[in-house]
């Protein structure tokens, strides 16, 4: 060590000074004592009694050298002894013994005068002061080291935010409890939707909630063996459980009602019991995480069911509102005509055609609404999509010629057989092509392309009409939404439902003043599929 070089240097100076100033009567003995003293320091780690030997050799060296310069050697020995000893009383005794030894040996070669006595007492006081200050310094260092060690240990075993045990310490504590075969219950708690509160309350707000949850768990489970923050918004609790059934009921009551009531936070939780559910720590965590996942899944399903029920009620409300609005207008017209006819002695002849038109409109609207909403079983058969398209083109041939439009059909090379309700597919194609024709005020072109992509048929129907605004594309399939003056707003909704019932998809693209394209993708029939089947649930019902 570095202090050995200091001792060698200092001992060499003292030895040389004593010989130079002829203070020693036996130079060879002085050199021998110096060598022995230094050797005792070099072997102190290998020999238990080296400290006592050093104490004796420094006094012999001091006595032979007869130099006051030996005082620093005594101070070094005091400091070394204090550093190796932990008890305050022992270190004080060492300081006194070394100081007394220095004074006694100094009196053997110094004349007794008041000045020399003052010098010796001052040196003795200096030794004691250095010893006390060094011991105080060691005490402060040891206290700070102990404080840092405790803080390091606490940080390594506890969560910095909540003050609870962390993930690793939770596993260690449970491992210990399992090793001593103590019956315990492990509870894993997951706070629902806590991460979503980051956008509402901010990061600090969520941290405050986590601290409140940790404090509440301490209050609710004062007898808990372990309470830890297991993850971001997960907490683990280990309880003594001599009666698993009673403990399970107790925990379920607190978790299901008391905890959400006190915090306003809904939770999912899972439980596992040792040794009933597992005989190791890993078994318990596997069981408790599986139970927690099961509860999460059930909670998610309930929430989805509630949202689906709410969505259904909303759709029913919108349909009822739209239907009432559409029927009220013709009824208002008919009512007005009847009131006028009453004043004309019920002569309704002038308004007969208008009244019949309004009644026809209501009948058509009611029929379309029933077709859209009423489910019924349907017989599906294998038909060619190409034949269906060509049949629709033939039905619309006279109308397109009258309006000056053209229909161009690219049938491809395959007939593309499909398991379908032919009437519904014909209705789908008829509605879309008629919409395309009506969207072109001037002479235009309706292009139909039929292709195959793997096991699906793709039907593209495009026109050169005025197009649909981008902000309206998301609404065109909604019931009662229409841009036509005489439309019911159910046509595209019915088309969309027909495609869904055939397990297909329907997409729309449009650009203002350039036209609109509808893309329908439907599955083709398998080669070994039955040519006829009943719609029993594997496909949607209409």
PDB file of N, CA and C in Angstrom, residues 319 323 326 364-373 424-436 438 475-484 486-500 506 518 520 542:
ATOM      1  N   UNK A 319     -83.197   4.548 -37.417  1.00  0.00           N
ATOM      2  CA  UNK A 319     -84.095   3.985 -38.424  1.00  0.00           C
ATOM      3  C   UNK A 319     -85.533   4.420 -38.170  1.00  0.00           C
ATOM      4  N   UNK A 323     -87.600   6.624 -40.683  1.00  0.00           N
ATOM      5  CA  UNK A 323     -88.845   6.079 -41.234  1.00  0.00           C
ATOM      6  C   UNK A 323     -90.022   6.992 -40.930  1.00  0.00           C
ATOM      7  N   UNK A 326     -89.835  10.023 -43.195  1.00  0.00           N
ATOM      8  CA  UNK A 326     -90.168   9.750 -44.588  1.00  0.00           C
ATOM      9  C   UNK A 326     -91.661   9.485 -44.781  1.00  0.00           C
ATOM     10  N   UNK A 364     -93.788   1.809 -51.286  1.00  0.00           N
ATOM     11  CA  UNK A 364     -92.441   1.463 -51.722  1.00  0.00           C
ATOM     12  C   UNK A 364     -91.433   1.623 -50.587  1.00  0.00           C
ATOM     13  N   UNK A 365     -91.589   2.712 -49.827  1.00  0.00           N
ATOM     14  CA  UNK A 365     -90.686   2.970 -48.709  1.00  0.00           C
ATOM     15  C   UNK A 365     -90.820   1.881 -47.648  1.00  0.00           C
ATOM     16  N   UNK A 366     -92.061   1.495 -47.346  1.00  0.00           N
ATOM     17  CA  UNK A 366     -92.294   0.448 -46.351  1.00  0.00           C
ATOM     18  C   UNK A 366     -91.726  -0.884 -46.820  1.00  0.00           C
ATOM     19  N   UNK A 367     -91.900  -1.204 -48.114  1.00  0.00           N
ATOM     20  CA  UNK A 367     -91.376  -2.461 -48.655  1.00  0.00           C
ATOM     21  C   UNK A 367     -89.848  -2.500 -48.584  1.00  0.00           C
ATOM     22  N   UNK A 368     -89.207  -1.382 -48.934  1.00  0.00           N
ATOM     23  CA  UNK A 368     -87.758  -1.333 -48.880  1.00  0.00           C
ATOM     24  C   UNK A 368     -87.254  -1.415 -47.444  1.00  0.00           C
ATOM     25  N   UNK A 369     -87.955  -0.781 -46.550  1.00  0.00           N
ATOM     26  CA  UNK A 369     -87.548  -0.819 -45.142  1.00  0.00           C
ATOM     27  C   UNK A 369     -87.652  -2.238 -44.594  1.00  0.00           C
ATOM     28  N   UNK A 370     -88.754  -2.930 -44.932  1.00  0.00           N
ATOM     29  CA  UNK A 370     -88.915  -4.313 -44.485  1.00  0.00           C
ATOM     30  C   UNK A 370     -87.845  -5.202 -45.105  1.00  0.00           C
ATOM     31  N   UNK A 371     -87.519  -4.950 -46.348  1.00  0.00           N
ATOM     32  CA  UNK A 371     -86.478  -5.727 -47.010  1.00  0.00           C
ATOM     33  C   UNK A 371     -85.125  -5.492 -46.356  1.00  0.00           C
ATOM     34  N   UNK A 372     -84.912  -4.280 -45.906  1.00  0.00           N
ATOM     35  CA  UNK A 372     -83.638  -3.919 -45.281  1.00  0.00           C
ATOM     36  C   UNK A 372     -83.513  -4.508 -43.875  1.00  0.00           C
ATOM     37  N   UNK A 373     -84.616  -4.525 -43.111  1.00  0.00           N
ATOM     38  CA  UNK A 373     -84.543  -4.831 -41.692  1.00  0.00           C
ATOM     39  C   UNK A 373     -84.995  -6.225 -41.318  1.00  0.00           C
ATOM     40  N   UNK A 424     -81.081 -11.532 -55.018  1.00  0.00           N
ATOM     41  CA  UNK A 424     -80.431 -10.443 -54.288  1.00  0.00           C
ATOM     42  C   UNK A 424     -79.234  -9.892 -55.066  1.00  0.00           C
ATOM     43  N   UNK A 425     -78.477 -10.768 -55.690  1.00  0.00           N
ATOM     44  CA  UNK A 425     -77.333 -10.301 -56.473  1.00  0.00           C
ATOM     45  C   UNK A 425     -77.814  -9.483 -57.674  1.00  0.00           C
ATOM     46  N   UNK A 426     -78.904  -9.922 -58.311  1.00  0.00           N
ATOM     47  CA  UNK A 426     -79.463  -9.144 -59.416  1.00  0.00           C
ATOM     48  C   UNK A 426     -79.936  -7.779 -58.926  1.00  0.00           C
ATOM     49  N   UNK A 427     -80.559  -7.753 -57.735  1.00  0.00           N
ATOM     50  CA  UNK A 427     -81.005  -6.470 -57.164  1.00  0.00           C
ATOM     51  C   UNK A 427     -79.805  -5.571 -56.875  1.00  0.00           C
ATOM     52  N   UNK A 428     -78.738  -6.153 -56.333  1.00  0.00           N
ATOM     53  CA  UNK A 428     -77.518  -5.401 -56.041  1.00  0.00           C
ATOM     54  C   UNK A 428     -76.966  -4.759 -57.309  1.00  0.00           C
ATOM     55  N   UNK A 429     -76.780  -5.561 -58.343  1.00  0.00           N
ATOM     56  CA  UNK A 429     -76.206  -5.056 -59.591  1.00  0.00           C
ATOM     57  C   UNK A 429     -77.130  -4.040 -60.247  1.00  0.00           C
ATOM     58  N   UNK A 430     -78.435  -4.312 -60.208  1.00  0.00           N
ATOM     59  CA  UNK A 430     -79.402  -3.394 -60.826  1.00  0.00           C
ATOM     60  C   UNK A 430     -79.367  -2.035 -60.145  1.00  0.00           C
ATOM     61  N   UNK A 431     -79.324  -2.027 -58.821  1.00  0.00           N
ATOM     62  CA  UNK A 431     -79.290  -0.751 -58.086  1.00  0.00           C
ATOM     63  C   UNK A 431     -78.022   0.037 -58.392  1.00  0.00           C
ATOM     64  N   UNK A 432     -76.889  -0.644 -58.393  1.00  0.00           N
ATOM     65  CA  UNK A 432     -75.632   0.065 -58.608  1.00  0.00           C
ATOM     66  C   UNK A 432     -75.521   0.609 -60.027  1.00  0.00           C
ATOM     67  N   UNK A 433     -75.938  -0.171 -61.022  1.00  0.00           N
ATOM     68  CA  UNK A 433     -75.840   0.301 -62.407  1.00  0.00           C
ATOM     69  C   UNK A 433     -76.851   1.431 -62.656  1.00  0.00           C
ATOM     70  N   UNK A 434     -78.069   1.316 -62.090  1.00  0.00           N
ATOM     71  CA  UNK A 434     -79.048   2.397 -62.235  1.00  0.00           C
ATOM     72  C   UNK A 434     -78.547   3.675 -61.561  1.00  0.00           C
ATOM     73  N   UNK A 435     -77.917   3.537 -60.389  1.00  0.00           N
ATOM     74  CA  UNK A 435     -77.338   4.714 -59.734  1.00  0.00           C
ATOM     75  C   UNK A 435     -76.271   5.356 -60.615  1.00  0.00           C
ATOM     76  N   UNK A 436     -75.459   4.512 -61.267  1.00  0.00           N
ATOM     77  CA  UNK A 436     -74.419   5.037 -62.156  1.00  0.00           C
ATOM     78  C   UNK A 436     -75.034   5.787 -63.335  1.00  0.00           C
ATOM     79  N   UNK A 438     -78.027   7.246 -63.411  1.00  0.00           N
ATOM     80  CA  UNK A 438     -78.665   8.473 -62.922  1.00  0.00           C
ATOM     81  C   UNK A 438     -77.647   9.522 -62.506  1.00  0.00           C
ATOM     82  N   UNK A 475     -70.875   8.451 -45.570  1.00  0.00           N
ATOM     83  CA  UNK A 475     -72.279   8.436 -45.170  1.00  0.00           C
ATOM     84  C   UNK A 475     -73.196   7.770 -46.188  1.00  0.00           C
ATOM     85  N   UNK A 476     -72.675   7.408 -47.342  1.00  0.00           N
ATOM     86  CA  UNK A 476     -73.575   6.970 -48.412  1.00  0.00           C
ATOM     87  C   UNK A 476     -74.233   5.630 -48.111  1.00  0.00           C
ATOM     88  N   UNK A 477     -73.632   4.823 -47.224  1.00  0.00           N
ATOM     89  CA  UNK A 477     -74.236   3.533 -46.890  1.00  0.00           C
ATOM     90  C   UNK A 477     -75.170   3.616 -45.673  1.00  0.00           C
ATOM     91  N   UNK A 478     -75.321   4.804 -45.083  1.00  0.00           N
ATOM     92  CA  UNK A 478     -76.209   4.961 -43.930  1.00  0.00           C
ATOM     93  C   UNK A 478     -77.665   4.974 -44.405  1.00  0.00           C
ATOM     94  N   UNK A 479     -78.567   4.341 -43.642  1.00  0.00           N
ATOM     95  CA  UNK A 479     -79.985   4.351 -44.022  1.00  0.00           C
ATOM     96  C   UNK A 479     -80.536   5.767 -44.100  1.00  0.00           C
ATOM     97  N   UNK A 480     -81.374   6.022 -45.114  1.00  0.00           N
ATOM     98  CA  UNK A 480     -82.088   7.287 -45.323  1.00  0.00           C
ATOM     99  C   UNK A 480     -81.185   8.432 -45.754  1.00  0.00           C
ATOM    100  N   UNK A 481     -79.890   8.145 -46.008  1.00  0.00           N
ATOM    101  CA  UNK A 481     -79.032   9.204 -46.523  1.00  0.00           C
ATOM    102  C   UNK A 481     -79.070   9.150 -48.051  1.00  0.00           C
ATOM    103  N   UNK A 482     -79.457  10.240 -48.692  1.00  0.00           N
ATOM    104  CA  UNK A 482     -79.548  10.287 -50.141  1.00  0.00           C
ATOM    105  C   UNK A 482     -79.301  11.702 -50.633  1.00  0.00           C
ATOM    106  N   UNK A 483     -78.796  11.781 -51.874  1.00  0.00           N
ATOM    107  CA  UNK A 483     -78.604  13.089 -52.518  1.00  0.00           C
ATOM    108  C   UNK A 483     -79.632  13.317 -53.617  1.00  0.00           C
ATOM    109  N   UNK A 484     -80.543  12.333 -53.802  1.00  0.00           N
ATOM    110  CA  UNK A 484     -81.567  12.453 -54.824  1.00  0.00           C
ATOM    111  C   UNK A 484     -82.806  13.131 -54.255  1.00  0.00           C
ATOM    112  N   UNK A 486     -85.896  12.411 -55.125  1.00  0.00           N
ATOM    113  CA  UNK A 486     -86.981  11.452 -54.974  1.00  0.00           C
ATOM    114  C   UNK A 486     -86.526  10.128 -54.360  1.00  0.00           C
ATOM    115  N   UNK A 487     -85.307  10.034 -53.874  1.00  0.00           N
ATOM    116  CA  UNK A 487     -84.805   8.773 -53.338  1.00  0.00           C
ATOM    117  C   UNK A 487     -85.231   8.548 -51.894  1.00  0.00           C
ATOM    118  N   UNK A 488     -85.239   7.270 -51.493  1.00  0.00           N
ATOM    119  CA  UNK A 488     -85.586   6.930 -50.106  1.00  0.00           C
ATOM    120  C   UNK A 488     -84.357   6.868 -49.211  1.00  0.00           C
ATOM    121  N   UNK A 489     -83.181   6.733 -49.784  1.00  0.00           N
ATOM    122  CA  UNK A 489     -81.965   6.643 -48.983  1.00  0.00           C
ATOM    123  C   UNK A 489     -81.684   5.252 -48.465  1.00  0.00           C
ATOM    124  N   UNK A 490     -82.433   4.244 -48.958  1.00  0.00           N
ATOM    125  CA  UNK A 490     -82.209   2.875 -48.501  1.00  0.00           C
ATOM    126  C   UNK A 490     -81.517   2.007 -49.557  1.00  0.00           C
ATOM    127  N   UNK A 491     -81.387   2.492 -50.767  1.00  0.00           N
ATOM    128  CA  UNK A 491     -80.854   1.680 -51.859  1.00  0.00           C
ATOM    129  C   UNK A 491     -79.452   1.179 -51.592  1.00  0.00           C
ATOM    130  N   UNK A 492     -78.506   2.088 -51.309  1.00  0.00           N
ATOM    131  CA  UNK A 492     -77.129   1.675 -51.068  1.00  0.00           C
ATOM    132  C   UNK A 492     -76.989   0.899 -49.764  1.00  0.00           C
ATOM    133  N   UNK A 493     -77.838   1.216 -48.772  1.00  0.00           N
ATOM    134  CA  UNK A 493     -77.809   0.451 -47.523  1.00  0.00           C
ATOM    135  C   UNK A 493     -78.194  -0.997 -47.783  1.00  0.00           C
ATOM    136  N   UNK A 494     -79.216  -1.202 -48.634  1.00  0.00           N
ATOM    137  CA  UNK A 494     -79.634  -2.561 -48.988  1.00  0.00           C
ATOM    138  C   UNK A 494     -78.524  -3.265 -49.771  1.00  0.00           C
ATOM    139  N   UNK A 495     -77.904  -2.542 -50.696  1.00  0.00           N
ATOM    140  CA  UNK A 495     -76.793  -3.122 -51.457  1.00  0.00           C
ATOM    141  C   UNK A 495     -75.654  -3.563 -50.532  1.00  0.00           C
ATOM    142  N   UNK A 496     -75.321  -2.709 -49.606  1.00  0.00           N
ATOM    143  CA  UNK A 496     -74.244  -3.016 -48.669  1.00  0.00           C
ATOM    144  C   UNK A 496     -74.582  -4.245 -47.840  1.00  0.00           C
ATOM    145  N   UNK A 497     -75.842  -4.363 -47.423  1.00  0.00           N
ATOM    146  CA  UNK A 497     -76.271  -5.505 -46.629  1.00  0.00           C
ATOM    147  C   UNK A 497     -76.257  -6.790 -47.458  1.00  0.00           C
ATOM    148  N   UNK A 498     -76.645  -6.711 -48.723  1.00  0.00           N
ATOM    149  CA  UNK A 498     -76.602  -7.895 -49.598  1.00  0.00           C
ATOM    150  C   UNK A 498     -75.163  -8.404 -49.720  1.00  0.00           C
ATOM    151  N   UNK A 499     -74.211  -7.486 -49.899  1.00  0.00           N
ATOM    152  CA  UNK A 499     -72.803  -7.878 -50.008  1.00  0.00           C
ATOM    153  C   UNK A 499     -72.335  -8.530 -48.710  1.00  0.00           C
ATOM    154  N   UNK A 500     -72.703  -7.945 -47.560  1.00  0.00           N
ATOM    155  CA  UNK A 500     -72.313  -8.530 -46.281  1.00  0.00           C
ATOM    156  C   UNK A 500     -72.907  -9.917 -46.095  1.00  0.00           C
ATOM    157  N   UNK A 506     -67.519  -4.192 -49.804  1.00  0.00           N
ATOM    158  CA  UNK A 506     -67.926  -3.204 -50.806  1.00  0.00           C
ATOM    159  C   UNK A 506     -67.211  -1.889 -50.513  1.00  0.00           C
ATOM    160  N   UNK A 518     -67.538   1.722 -57.718  1.00  0.00           N
ATOM    161  CA  UNK A 518     -67.844   0.798 -56.632  1.00  0.00           C
ATOM    162  C   UNK A 518     -67.097  -0.510 -56.909  1.00  0.00           C
ATOM    163  N   UNK A 520     -66.749  -4.405 -55.567  1.00  0.00           N
ATOM    164  CA  UNK A 520     -67.381  -5.456 -54.771  1.00  0.00           C
ATOM    165  C   UNK A 520     -66.507  -6.698 -54.846  1.00  0.00           C
ATOM    166  N   UNK A 542     -80.784 -11.815 -44.192  1.00  0.00           N
ATOM    167  CA  UNK A 542     -81.272 -10.500 -44.602  1.00  0.00           C
ATOM    168  C   UNK A 542     -82.654 -10.288 -44.031  1.00  0.00           C
TER     169      UNK A 542
END
